Structures are given as C-alpha cells and as structure tokens.
Coordinates of C-alpha atoms and ligand atoms in Angstrom, one line a residue:
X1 CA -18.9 3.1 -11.4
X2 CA -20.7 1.9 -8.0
X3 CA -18.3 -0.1 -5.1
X4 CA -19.9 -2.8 -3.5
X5 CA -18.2 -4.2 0.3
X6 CA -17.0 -7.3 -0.1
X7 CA -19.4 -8.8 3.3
X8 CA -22.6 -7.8 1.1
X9 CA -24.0 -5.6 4.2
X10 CA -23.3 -2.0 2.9
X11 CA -25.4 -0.4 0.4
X12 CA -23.2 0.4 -3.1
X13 CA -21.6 3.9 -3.4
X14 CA -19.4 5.7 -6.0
X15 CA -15.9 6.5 -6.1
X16 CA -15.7 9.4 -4.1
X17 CA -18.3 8.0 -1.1
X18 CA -15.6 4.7 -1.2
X19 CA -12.9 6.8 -1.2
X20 CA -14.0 9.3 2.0
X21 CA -15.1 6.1 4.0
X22 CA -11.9 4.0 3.9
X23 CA -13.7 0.9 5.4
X24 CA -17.2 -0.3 4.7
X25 CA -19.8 -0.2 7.5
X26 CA -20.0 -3.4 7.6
X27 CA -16.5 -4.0 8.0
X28 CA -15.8 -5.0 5.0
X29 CA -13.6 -3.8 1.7
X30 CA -15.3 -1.5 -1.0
X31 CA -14.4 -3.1 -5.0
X32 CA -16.1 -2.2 -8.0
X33 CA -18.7 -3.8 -9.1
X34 CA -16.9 -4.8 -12.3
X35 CA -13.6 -4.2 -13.8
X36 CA -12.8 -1.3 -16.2
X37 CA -11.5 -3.1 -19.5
X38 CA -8.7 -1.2 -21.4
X39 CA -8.7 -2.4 -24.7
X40 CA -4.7 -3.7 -26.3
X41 CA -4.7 -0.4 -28.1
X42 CA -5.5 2.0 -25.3
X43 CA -2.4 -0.3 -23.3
X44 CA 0.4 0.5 -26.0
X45 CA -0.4 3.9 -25.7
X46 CA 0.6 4.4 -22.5
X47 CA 3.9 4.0 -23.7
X48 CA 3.9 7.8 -25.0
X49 CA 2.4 9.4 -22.8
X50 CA 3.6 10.9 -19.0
X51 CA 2.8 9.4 -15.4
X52 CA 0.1 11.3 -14.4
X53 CA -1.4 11.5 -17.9
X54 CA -1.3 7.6 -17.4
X55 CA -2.8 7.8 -13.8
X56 CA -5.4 10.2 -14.9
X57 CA -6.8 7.4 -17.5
X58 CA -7.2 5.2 -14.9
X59 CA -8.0 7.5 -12.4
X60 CA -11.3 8.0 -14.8
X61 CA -12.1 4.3 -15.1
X62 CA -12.9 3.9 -11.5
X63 CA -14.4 7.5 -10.6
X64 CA -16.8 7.1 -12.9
X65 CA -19.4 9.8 -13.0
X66 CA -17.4 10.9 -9.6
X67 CA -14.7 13.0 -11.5
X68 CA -14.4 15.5 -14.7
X69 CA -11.4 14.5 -17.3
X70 CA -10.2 17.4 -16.4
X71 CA -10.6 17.0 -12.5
X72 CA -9.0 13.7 -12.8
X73 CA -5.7 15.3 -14.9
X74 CA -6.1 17.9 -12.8
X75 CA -5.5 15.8 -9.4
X76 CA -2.5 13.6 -10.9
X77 CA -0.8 16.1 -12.5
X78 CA -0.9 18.3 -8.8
X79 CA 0.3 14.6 -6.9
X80 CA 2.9 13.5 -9.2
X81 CA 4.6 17.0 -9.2
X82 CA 6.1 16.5 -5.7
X83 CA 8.1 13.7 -6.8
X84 CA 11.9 14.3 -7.9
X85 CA 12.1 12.2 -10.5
X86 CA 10.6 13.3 -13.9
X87 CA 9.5 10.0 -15.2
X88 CA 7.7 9.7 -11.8
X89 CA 8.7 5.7 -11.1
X90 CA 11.5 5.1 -13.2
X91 CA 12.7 1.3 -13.9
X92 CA 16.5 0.3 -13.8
X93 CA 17.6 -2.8 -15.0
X94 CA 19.8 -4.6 -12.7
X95 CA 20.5 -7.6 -14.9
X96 CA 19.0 -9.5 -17.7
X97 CA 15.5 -9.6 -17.8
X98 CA 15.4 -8.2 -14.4
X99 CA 14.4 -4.4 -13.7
X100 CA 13.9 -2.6 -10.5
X101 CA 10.8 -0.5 -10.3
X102 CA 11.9 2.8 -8.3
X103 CA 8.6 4.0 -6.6
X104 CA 10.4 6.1 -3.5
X105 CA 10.7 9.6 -5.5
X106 CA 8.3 11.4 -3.5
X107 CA 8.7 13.4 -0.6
X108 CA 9.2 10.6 2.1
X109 CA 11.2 8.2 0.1
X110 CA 9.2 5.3 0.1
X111 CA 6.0 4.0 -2.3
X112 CA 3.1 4.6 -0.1
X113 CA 3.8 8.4 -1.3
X114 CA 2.4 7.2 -4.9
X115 CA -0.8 6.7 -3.5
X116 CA -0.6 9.5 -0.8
X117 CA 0.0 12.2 -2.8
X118 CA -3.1 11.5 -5.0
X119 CA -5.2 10.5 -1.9
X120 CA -5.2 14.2 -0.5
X121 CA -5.3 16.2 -3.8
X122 CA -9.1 13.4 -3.6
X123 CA -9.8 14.1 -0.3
X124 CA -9.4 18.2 -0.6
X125 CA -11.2 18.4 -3.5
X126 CA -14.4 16.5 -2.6
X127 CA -14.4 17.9 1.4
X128 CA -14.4 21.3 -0.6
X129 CA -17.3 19.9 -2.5
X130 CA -19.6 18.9 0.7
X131 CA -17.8 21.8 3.0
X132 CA -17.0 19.0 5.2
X133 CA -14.0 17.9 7.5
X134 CA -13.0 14.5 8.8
X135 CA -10.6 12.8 11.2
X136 CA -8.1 10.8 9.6
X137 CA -6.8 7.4 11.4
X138 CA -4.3 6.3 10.2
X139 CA -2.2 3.2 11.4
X140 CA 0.8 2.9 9.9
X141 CA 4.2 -0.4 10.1
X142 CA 6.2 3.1 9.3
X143 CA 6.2 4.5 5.5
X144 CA 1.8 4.8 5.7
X145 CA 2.0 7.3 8.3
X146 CA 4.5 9.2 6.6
X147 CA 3.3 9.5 3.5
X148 CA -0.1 10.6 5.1
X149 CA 1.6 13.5 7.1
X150 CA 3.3 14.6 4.4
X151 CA 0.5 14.4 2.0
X152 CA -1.8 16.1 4.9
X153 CA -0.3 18.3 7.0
X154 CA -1.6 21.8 6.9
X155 CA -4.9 20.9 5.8
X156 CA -8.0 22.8 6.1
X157 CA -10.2 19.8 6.2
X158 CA -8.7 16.7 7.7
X159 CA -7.2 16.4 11.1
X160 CA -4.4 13.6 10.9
X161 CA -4.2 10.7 13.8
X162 CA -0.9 8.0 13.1
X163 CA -0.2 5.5 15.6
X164 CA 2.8 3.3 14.9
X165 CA 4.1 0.7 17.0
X166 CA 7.0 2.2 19.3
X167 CA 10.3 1.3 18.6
X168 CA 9.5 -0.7 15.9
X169 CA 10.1 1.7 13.0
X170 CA 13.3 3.5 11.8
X171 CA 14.1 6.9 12.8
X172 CA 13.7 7.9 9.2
X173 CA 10.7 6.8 9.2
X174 CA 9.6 8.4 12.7
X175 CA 11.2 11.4 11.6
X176 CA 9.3 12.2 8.7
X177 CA 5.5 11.5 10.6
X178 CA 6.6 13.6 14.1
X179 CA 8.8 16.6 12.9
X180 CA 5.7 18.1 11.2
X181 CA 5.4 21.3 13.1
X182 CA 1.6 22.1 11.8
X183 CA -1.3 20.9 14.3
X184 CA -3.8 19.3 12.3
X185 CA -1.1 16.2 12.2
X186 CA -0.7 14.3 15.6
X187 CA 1.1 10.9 16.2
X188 CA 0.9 8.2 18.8
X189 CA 3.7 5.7 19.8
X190 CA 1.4 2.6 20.8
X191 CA 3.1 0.1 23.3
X192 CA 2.5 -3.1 20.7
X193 CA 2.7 -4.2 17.0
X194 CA 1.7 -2.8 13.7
X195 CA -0.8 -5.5 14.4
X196 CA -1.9 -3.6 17.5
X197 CA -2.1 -0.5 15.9
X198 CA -4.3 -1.6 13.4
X199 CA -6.7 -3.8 15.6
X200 CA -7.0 0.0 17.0
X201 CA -8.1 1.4 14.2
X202 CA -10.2 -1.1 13.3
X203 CA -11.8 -1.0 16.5
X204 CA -12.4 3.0 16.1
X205 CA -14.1 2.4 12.9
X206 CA -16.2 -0.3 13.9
X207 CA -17.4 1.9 16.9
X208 CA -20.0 3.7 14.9
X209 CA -21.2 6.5 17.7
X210 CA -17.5 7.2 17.7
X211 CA -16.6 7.4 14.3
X212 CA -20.0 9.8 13.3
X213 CA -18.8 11.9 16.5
X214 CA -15.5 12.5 15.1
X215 CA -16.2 11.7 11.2
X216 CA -13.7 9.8 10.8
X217 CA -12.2 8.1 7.7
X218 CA -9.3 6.0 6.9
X219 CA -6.6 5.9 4.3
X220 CA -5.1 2.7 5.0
X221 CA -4.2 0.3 2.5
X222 CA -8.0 -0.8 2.6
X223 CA -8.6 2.5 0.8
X224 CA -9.9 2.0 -2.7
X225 CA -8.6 4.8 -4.0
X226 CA -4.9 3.8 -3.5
X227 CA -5.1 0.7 -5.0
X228 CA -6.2 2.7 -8.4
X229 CA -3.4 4.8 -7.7
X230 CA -1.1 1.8 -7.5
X231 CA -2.4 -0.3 -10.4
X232 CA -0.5 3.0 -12.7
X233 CA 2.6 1.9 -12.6
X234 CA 2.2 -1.9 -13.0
X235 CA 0.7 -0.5 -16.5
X236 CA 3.5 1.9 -17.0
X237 CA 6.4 0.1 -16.1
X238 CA 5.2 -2.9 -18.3
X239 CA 4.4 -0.9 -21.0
X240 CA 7.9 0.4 -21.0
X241 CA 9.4 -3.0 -21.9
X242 CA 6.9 -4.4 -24.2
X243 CA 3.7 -4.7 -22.8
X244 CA 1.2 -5.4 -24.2
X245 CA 2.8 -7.2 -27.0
X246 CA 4.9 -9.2 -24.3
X247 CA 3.9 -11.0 -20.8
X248 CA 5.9 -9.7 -17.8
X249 CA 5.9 -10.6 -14.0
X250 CA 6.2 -9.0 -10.8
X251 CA 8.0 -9.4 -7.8
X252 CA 5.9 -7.2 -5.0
X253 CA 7.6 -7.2 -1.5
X254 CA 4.3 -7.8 0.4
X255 CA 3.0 -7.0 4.0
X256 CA -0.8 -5.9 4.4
X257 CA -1.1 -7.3 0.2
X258 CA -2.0 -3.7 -1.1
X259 CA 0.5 -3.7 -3.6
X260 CA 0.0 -7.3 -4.6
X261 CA -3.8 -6.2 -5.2
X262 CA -3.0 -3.8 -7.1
X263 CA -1.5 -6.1 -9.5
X264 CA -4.0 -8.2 -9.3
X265 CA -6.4 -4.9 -10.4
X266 CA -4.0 -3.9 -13.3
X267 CA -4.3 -7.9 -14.8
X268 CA -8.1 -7.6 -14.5
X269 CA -8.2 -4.8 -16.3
X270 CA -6.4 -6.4 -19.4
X271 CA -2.3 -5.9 -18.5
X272 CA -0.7 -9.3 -19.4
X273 CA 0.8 -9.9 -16.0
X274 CA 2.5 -13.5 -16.1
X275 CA 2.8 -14.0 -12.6
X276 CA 3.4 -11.8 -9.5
X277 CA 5.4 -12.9 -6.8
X278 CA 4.5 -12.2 -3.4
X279 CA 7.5 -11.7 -1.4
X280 CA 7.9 -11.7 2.3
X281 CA 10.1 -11.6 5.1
X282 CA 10.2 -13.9 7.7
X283 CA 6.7 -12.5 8.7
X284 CA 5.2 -15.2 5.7
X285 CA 1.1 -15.5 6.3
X286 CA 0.9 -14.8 2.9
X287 CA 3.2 -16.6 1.5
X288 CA 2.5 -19.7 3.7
X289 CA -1.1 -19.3 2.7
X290 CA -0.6 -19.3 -1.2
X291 CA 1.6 -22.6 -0.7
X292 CA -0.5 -24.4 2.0
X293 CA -4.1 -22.7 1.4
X294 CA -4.0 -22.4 5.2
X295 CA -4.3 -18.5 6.0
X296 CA -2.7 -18.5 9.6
X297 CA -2.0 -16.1 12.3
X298 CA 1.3 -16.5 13.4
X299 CA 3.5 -14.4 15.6
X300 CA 5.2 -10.7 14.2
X301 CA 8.8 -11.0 14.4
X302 CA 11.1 -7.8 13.9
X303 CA 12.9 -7.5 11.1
X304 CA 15.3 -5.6 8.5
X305 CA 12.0 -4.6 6.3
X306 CA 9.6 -3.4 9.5
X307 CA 7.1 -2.1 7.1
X308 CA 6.6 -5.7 6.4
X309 CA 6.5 -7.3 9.4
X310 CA 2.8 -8.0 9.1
X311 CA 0.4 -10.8 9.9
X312 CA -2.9 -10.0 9.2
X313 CA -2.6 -8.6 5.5
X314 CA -6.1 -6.4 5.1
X315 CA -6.2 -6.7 1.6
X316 CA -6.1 -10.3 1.3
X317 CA -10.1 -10.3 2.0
X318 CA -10.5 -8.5 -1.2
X319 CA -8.1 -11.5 -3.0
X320 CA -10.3 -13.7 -1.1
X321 CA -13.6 -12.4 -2.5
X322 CA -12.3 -12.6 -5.9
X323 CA -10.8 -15.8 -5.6
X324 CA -14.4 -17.5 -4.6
X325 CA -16.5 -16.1 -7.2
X326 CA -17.2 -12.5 -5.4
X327 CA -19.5 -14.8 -2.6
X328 CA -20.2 -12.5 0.1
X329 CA -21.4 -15.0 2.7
X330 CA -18.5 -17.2 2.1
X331 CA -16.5 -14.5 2.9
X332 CA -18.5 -13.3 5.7
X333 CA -17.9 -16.6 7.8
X334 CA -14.6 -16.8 6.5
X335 CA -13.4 -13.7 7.9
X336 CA -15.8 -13.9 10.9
X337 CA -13.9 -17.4 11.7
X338 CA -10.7 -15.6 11.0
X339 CA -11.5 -13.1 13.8
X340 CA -12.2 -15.6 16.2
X341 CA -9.7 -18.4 15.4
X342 CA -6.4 -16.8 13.2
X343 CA -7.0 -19.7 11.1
X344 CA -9.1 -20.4 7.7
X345 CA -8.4 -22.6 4.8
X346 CA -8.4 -21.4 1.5
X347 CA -11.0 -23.0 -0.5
X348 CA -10.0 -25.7 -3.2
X349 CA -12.5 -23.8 -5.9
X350 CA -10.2 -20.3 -6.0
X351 CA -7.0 -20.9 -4.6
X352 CA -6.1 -24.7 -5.9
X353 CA -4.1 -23.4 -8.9
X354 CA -2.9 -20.2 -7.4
X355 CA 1.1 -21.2 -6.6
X356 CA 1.5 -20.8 -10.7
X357 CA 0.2 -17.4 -11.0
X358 CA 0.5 -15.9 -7.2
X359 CA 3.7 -18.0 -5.8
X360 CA 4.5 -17.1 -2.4
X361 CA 7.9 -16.8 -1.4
X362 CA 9.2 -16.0 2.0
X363 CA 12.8 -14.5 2.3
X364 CA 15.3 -15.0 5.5
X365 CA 17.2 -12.2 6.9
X366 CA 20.2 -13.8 6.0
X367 CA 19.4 -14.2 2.6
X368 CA 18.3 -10.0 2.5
X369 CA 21.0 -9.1 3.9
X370 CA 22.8 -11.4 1.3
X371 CA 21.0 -9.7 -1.7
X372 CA 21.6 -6.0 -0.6
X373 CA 25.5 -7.0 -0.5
X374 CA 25.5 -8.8 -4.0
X375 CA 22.8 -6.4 -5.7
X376 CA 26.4 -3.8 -4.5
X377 CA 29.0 -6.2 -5.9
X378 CA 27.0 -6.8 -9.2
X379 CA 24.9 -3.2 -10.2
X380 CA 27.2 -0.6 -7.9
X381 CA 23.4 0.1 -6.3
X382 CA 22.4 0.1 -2.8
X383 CA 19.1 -0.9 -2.4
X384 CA 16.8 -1.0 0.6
X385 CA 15.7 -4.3 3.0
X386 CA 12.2 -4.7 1.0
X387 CA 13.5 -4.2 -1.9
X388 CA 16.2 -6.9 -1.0
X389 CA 13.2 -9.1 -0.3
X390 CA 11.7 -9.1 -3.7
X391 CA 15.0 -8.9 -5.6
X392 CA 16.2 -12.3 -3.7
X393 CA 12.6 -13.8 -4.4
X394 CA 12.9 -13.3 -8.0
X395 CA 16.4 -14.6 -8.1
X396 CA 14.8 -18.2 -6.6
X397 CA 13.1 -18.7 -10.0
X398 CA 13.7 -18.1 -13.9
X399 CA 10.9 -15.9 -14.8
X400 CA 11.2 -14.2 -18.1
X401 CA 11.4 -10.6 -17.7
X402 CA 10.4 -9.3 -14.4
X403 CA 10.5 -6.3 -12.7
X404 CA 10.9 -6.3 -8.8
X405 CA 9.2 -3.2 -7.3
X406 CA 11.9 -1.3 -5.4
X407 CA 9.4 0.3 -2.3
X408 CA 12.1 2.4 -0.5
X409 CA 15.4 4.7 -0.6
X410 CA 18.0 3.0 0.9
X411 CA 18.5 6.1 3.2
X412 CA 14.9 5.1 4.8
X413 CA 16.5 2.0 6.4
X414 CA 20.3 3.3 6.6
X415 CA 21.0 1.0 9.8
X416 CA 20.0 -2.9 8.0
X417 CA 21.9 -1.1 4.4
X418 CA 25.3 -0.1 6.5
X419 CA 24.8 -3.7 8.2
X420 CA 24.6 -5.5 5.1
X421 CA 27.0 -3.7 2.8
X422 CA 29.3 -2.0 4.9
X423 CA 28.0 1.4 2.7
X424 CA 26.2 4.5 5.0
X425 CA 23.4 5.5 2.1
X426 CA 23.2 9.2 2.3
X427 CA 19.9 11.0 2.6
X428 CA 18.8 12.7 -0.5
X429 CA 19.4 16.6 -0.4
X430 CA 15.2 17.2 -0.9
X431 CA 14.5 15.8 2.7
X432 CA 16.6 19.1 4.2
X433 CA 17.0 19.4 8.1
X434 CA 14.9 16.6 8.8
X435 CA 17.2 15.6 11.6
X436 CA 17.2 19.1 13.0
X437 CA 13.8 19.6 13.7
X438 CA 11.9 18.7 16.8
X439 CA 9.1 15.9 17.1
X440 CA 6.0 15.6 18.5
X441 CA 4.9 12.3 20.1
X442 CA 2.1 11.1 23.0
X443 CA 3.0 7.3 23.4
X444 CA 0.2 5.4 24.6
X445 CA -0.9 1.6 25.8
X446 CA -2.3 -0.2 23.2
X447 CA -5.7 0.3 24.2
X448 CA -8.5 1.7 22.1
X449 CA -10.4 3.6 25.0
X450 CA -7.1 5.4 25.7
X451 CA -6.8 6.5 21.9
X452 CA -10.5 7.4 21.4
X453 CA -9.8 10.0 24.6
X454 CA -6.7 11.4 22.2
X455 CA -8.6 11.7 19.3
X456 CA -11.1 13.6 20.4
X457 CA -8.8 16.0 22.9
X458 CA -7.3 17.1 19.8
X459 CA -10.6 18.5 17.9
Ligands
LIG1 C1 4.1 -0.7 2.9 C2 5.4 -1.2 2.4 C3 5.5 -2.5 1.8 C4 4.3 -3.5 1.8 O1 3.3 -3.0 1.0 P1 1.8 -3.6 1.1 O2 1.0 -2.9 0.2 O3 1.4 -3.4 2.6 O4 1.9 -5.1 0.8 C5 6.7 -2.8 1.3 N1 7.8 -2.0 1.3 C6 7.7 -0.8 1.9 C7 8.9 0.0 1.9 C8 6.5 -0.3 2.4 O5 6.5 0.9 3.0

C-alpha cells in the first residue's frame, strides 16, 4: 500500500515512511492510494473476535508490505493492553436506538489514547528498525498532548515537544501532559489558541532546514496512522449491533475532523455507515461549511468542550480531496486561497448533496449543558461536555440506530460536569496521585522563532 499527499508535490511512500513523517513535504496530507475493501463476510466476523484482533486486521490493510501479521497483532495487542476496560471501547445504550461509544479507557481518559497508544508501539518499532530518533511536535487543544506523553514518555527514540494554548485547557488535562517526571517529554504553555499552537507547528514543519536539523515528525491528527487506528471501532461498535446486516449512523463530536474522517475511512472500506453527524460547539466551521459550502474562518470562542474549540479543522483537506474526485490542483489553490483569505467555497461537484450523508450540526452551550443534566435525569450517567455535544446533536433528528461517540471521562472536564449537573465526577482510581505530583512547564509567546530556540535547547 503506497500514500500519496493530497497537494500532488510529494513522491508516494508506504505506511511506515507516512506514518514517521506526520505531514507531507509539500504540506499536504498523506491517503492511500486506494481503499482496502473488506468483503460483508470478513465485516460480520468482527463480531467474534477481540479489539485488537479487530485493529490488527485493519492495521494490515493499510501497512501493507510495511508490517508482518504478526508485527501488526503484535503492536495492537501491546496498545490496547493499557486500557481498563476489557472490551477496549465498550458501547452503552442510553435509550432506544441510541448507544454511547465509550472510547476514554486508556490511560488519560479521553479517545485520542486509541490512536496514541498504537502510534508509539509504530513509532518504537520502526526507529528500532532504522536505529533512528526523532523530535516529536506535537500541538495539542488538550487530550492530543496527553495521550502523546503518556504514550511517549520514557522513550529511547523520540523526544516529545506539546504546546497547548495557556489557560485554555482543564487542569486534568494539564496535569496528565506536565506531571511526567521523565525528560525526553517537555511542554510549552503558548500565549494564544489551539489555533496558535498549531500554526506553530505547522510553521516548524514547513521550515525544512529546521525540521532535517532536529528530525522532526508529527503525530497530530494529520497522522495517517491514527486515522487507521480510529476507523476500528466504527467497525466494532457497528458490528456489535448488527452491522453489516443493518445501516447505522454516527454522531462524532468534531474539532480538527479526525474522527469524522475516520468514519468516513471505515464507509469506504465497505461499513454501511447511514450518516455521521458532525457535531460541534459553538466553534461550527464545519458544520457551517457542510450546510452553506462556505468553509470560513471565524473567531475561537472558549467553551465547555475546549478540545473542540477549533477553526481550522486539518483533516477537512483530506474530505476535501475526496470530495472533488482526489484533484490535487483543485485542492492546491483551494487550500493556498484558504491560507491567504479564511475563506473557500465548497465546490457544487462534491459537496452539493453532502447535508444528507455528512449533516453538520452546531450545539450551544446552553443546550450541552442541558444534555449533561438530562442524559443524569434519564440514564443515571454523567457524561462529559463533548460527549454532551454529540448526544444533543443526535437528539435534533430521528436517525435509526446511532451511536454517539463518547470522547472523554467526565472526570476530564469535572468543572463544566459539576456546573451542569450539580454532580463532582470522581477521578478513576487508575490515574493515582496525579494531583500530587509536580509539573513542568516553560510558557512562551506564540512565536515560532521562540519555540524553534526550545526545541533545540532541549536535545
Ligand atoms: C480531540 C477531541 C475531540 C475532537 O476530535 P477531532 O478528531 O479533532 O475532530 C472531541 N472530543 C474530545 C474529548 C477530544 O479530545
């Protein structure tokens, strides 16, 4: 299996070349050339078989030639046994025809650990392979960086950089990136956005003496690799209540439109998804874009569900490409106009009919607020602010069965729960003295000469 960048500048690699790279060197997204088909026999049987068993399967799609079977099981299986739930991502059903999808069983309580975990037990194994090391960049709304210094810290081969936007994320959340004693993990609270901090990032990557000098690499949600990792349990959790025999949607609460992609990935690859729902907070690019076909910059507001409060959504570019018929130049002056203006329109050709299968819906902070209280009243369950998001989504349509993908532990975000329910959610017992230990933190001006000076002090 070869990846292609979605501008048409970069020459194709395989899995594990698109996987160490992050971004494309021509700025754009690595996809695979074509999609993996799983035939309706080879879906069913996912219904008897265990998570990482699943994840290895599709795992082996994408790598290709890049991976043995049994490096592939090998990798999953290692990943998947950090999480503290033994079906992996279980699914409660919270009312008639409508399931939550719990993906925050892993060590920092939220979903980007699905992809995380899996990401380093990749990374180790193929630095190993070339005896090489890399700096990681890593910019992150609040669960990304997390995950990543979790998933990370202590390694041999990869020296971790996180910036997050200061006093913008929970202390939960800042907690689980800074309170990681070991040095190959360093964070940076940057005065500006999650926006800001990825601009940063960007700007590091597209630096190319720079990013050779320090070999740097990215796991964002740009990574290809984790949207293989999340396609699993759209197959899993379907499969579970009658896929592929019956159609079920999706409601993904959305910010940089990883998740959502990886949706979009499973239904390519033969999952009868009926629709997925892209849920938002007030922060609604996407969701104004998928209603208007105007994809437009406005301004981040703070809200309940930080890790969403996003308005440039990387992963859209790789909707994008798919959407017009995989045409690179279109999408080269698209994005290039993007860059310069905030503002494109989504042409008529992919996106005309897109409100059926891809409705946006934006969600007020009234109305999560509103859901976490009832969700209480009606299940006895407390359930996080992005969760809220894509639970009150769903409930603004009749959908057939759907599942609403539940992206964090309540105890991540125990200020907007307490606010909205009137309930403290307690921290699960696994995540120890995480309040006791000290943090490490250089805050820094959002300003990419001041961050290329840290990340290279720290080599
Ligand atoms: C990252 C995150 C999201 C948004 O996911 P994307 O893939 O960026 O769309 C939603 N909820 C939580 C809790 C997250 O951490």
């Amino acid at each position: 299996m070869r990846y292609i960048s979605t501008r048409g500048g970069a020459p194709a690699v395989d899995f594990t070349e698109a996987l160490l790279a992050g971004l494309a060197p021509d700025g754009g997204l690595y996809v695979p050339e074509s999609w993996p088909q799983l035939s309706h026999e080879e879906i069913a049987g996912f219904a008897h078989q265990p998570y990482a068993e699943v994840a290895a399967v599709i795992l082996k799609q994408f790598a290709g030639g890049a991976l043995t079977d049994d490096e592939a099981s090998h990798a999953t299986e290692a990943a998947y046994a950090s999480f503290a739930h033994n079906a992996v991502t279980p699914l409660v059903q919270i009312a008639p025809d409508q399931w939550l999808l719990e993906l925050f069983h892993g060590p920092t309580l939220a979903f980007k650990d699905v992809a995380m975990q899996l990401l380093a037990q990749l990374y180790d194994r193929a630095l190993a392979e070339r005896g090489r090391k890399l700096t990681i960049a890593c910019a992150t709304s609040g669960d990304t960086g997390g995950a990543a210094v979790e998933a990370f810290r202590g390694s041999k081969r990869v020296d971790l950089v996180v910036l997050f936007p200061h006093g913008r994320i929970s202390e939960v959340q800042r907690r689980f990136m800074t309170a990681a004693p070991e040095e190959n993990v360093r964070c940076i609270a940057v005065d500006g956005t999650f926006d800001d901090c990825q601009a940063i990032v960007k700007a590091l990557f597209a630096d190319q003496t720079f990013a050779r000098e320090v070999d740097l690499s990215g796991v964002n949600s740009i990574n290809w690799a984790r949207i293989v990792a999340q396609s699993v349990y759209y197959f899993t959790s379907a499969v579970a209540l009658g896929a592929p025999e019956r159609e079920i949607s999706f409601s993904v609460p959305t910010g940089n439109f990883g998740d959502a992609f990886a949706g979009y990935v499973a239904q390519q690859m033969g999952l009868p998804i009926k629709q997925i729902l892209v849920a938002t907070n007030s922060n609604d690019i996407l969701s104004r874009a998928l209603a208007t076909q105007v994809y437009e910059k406005g301004e981040v507001v703070h809200t309940q569900s930080p890790a969403m409060d996003i308005q440039v959504a990387s992963n859209f570019e790789r909707f994008f490409f798919e959407r017009v018929g995989r045409n690179t130049s279109l999408t080269v002056k698209s994005f290039a106009e993007f860059g310069a203006t905030g503002r494109i329109s989504l042409p008529d050709q992919g996106f005309h009919w897109i409100t059926d299968d891809y409705p946006g819906v934006s969600v007020a902070e009234g109305v999560t607020a509103e859901t976490m209280k009832e969700t209480l009243a009606k299940t006895g369950m407390l359930i996080d602010p992005h969760t809220a998001v894509a639970v009150a989504a769903l409930r603004m349509g009749d959908h057939g069965p759907i599942i609403a993908l539940s992206t964090a532990h309540p105890a991540k975000f125990p200020e907007a729960v307490q606010a909205a329910t009137g309930r403290h959610p307690a921290l699960p017992a696994r995540v120890g003295d995480l309040f006791a230990r000290p943090e490490r933190i250089t805050r820094l001006p959002a300003d990419i000469e001041a961050v290329k000076a840290f990340v290279r002090a720290g080599r």
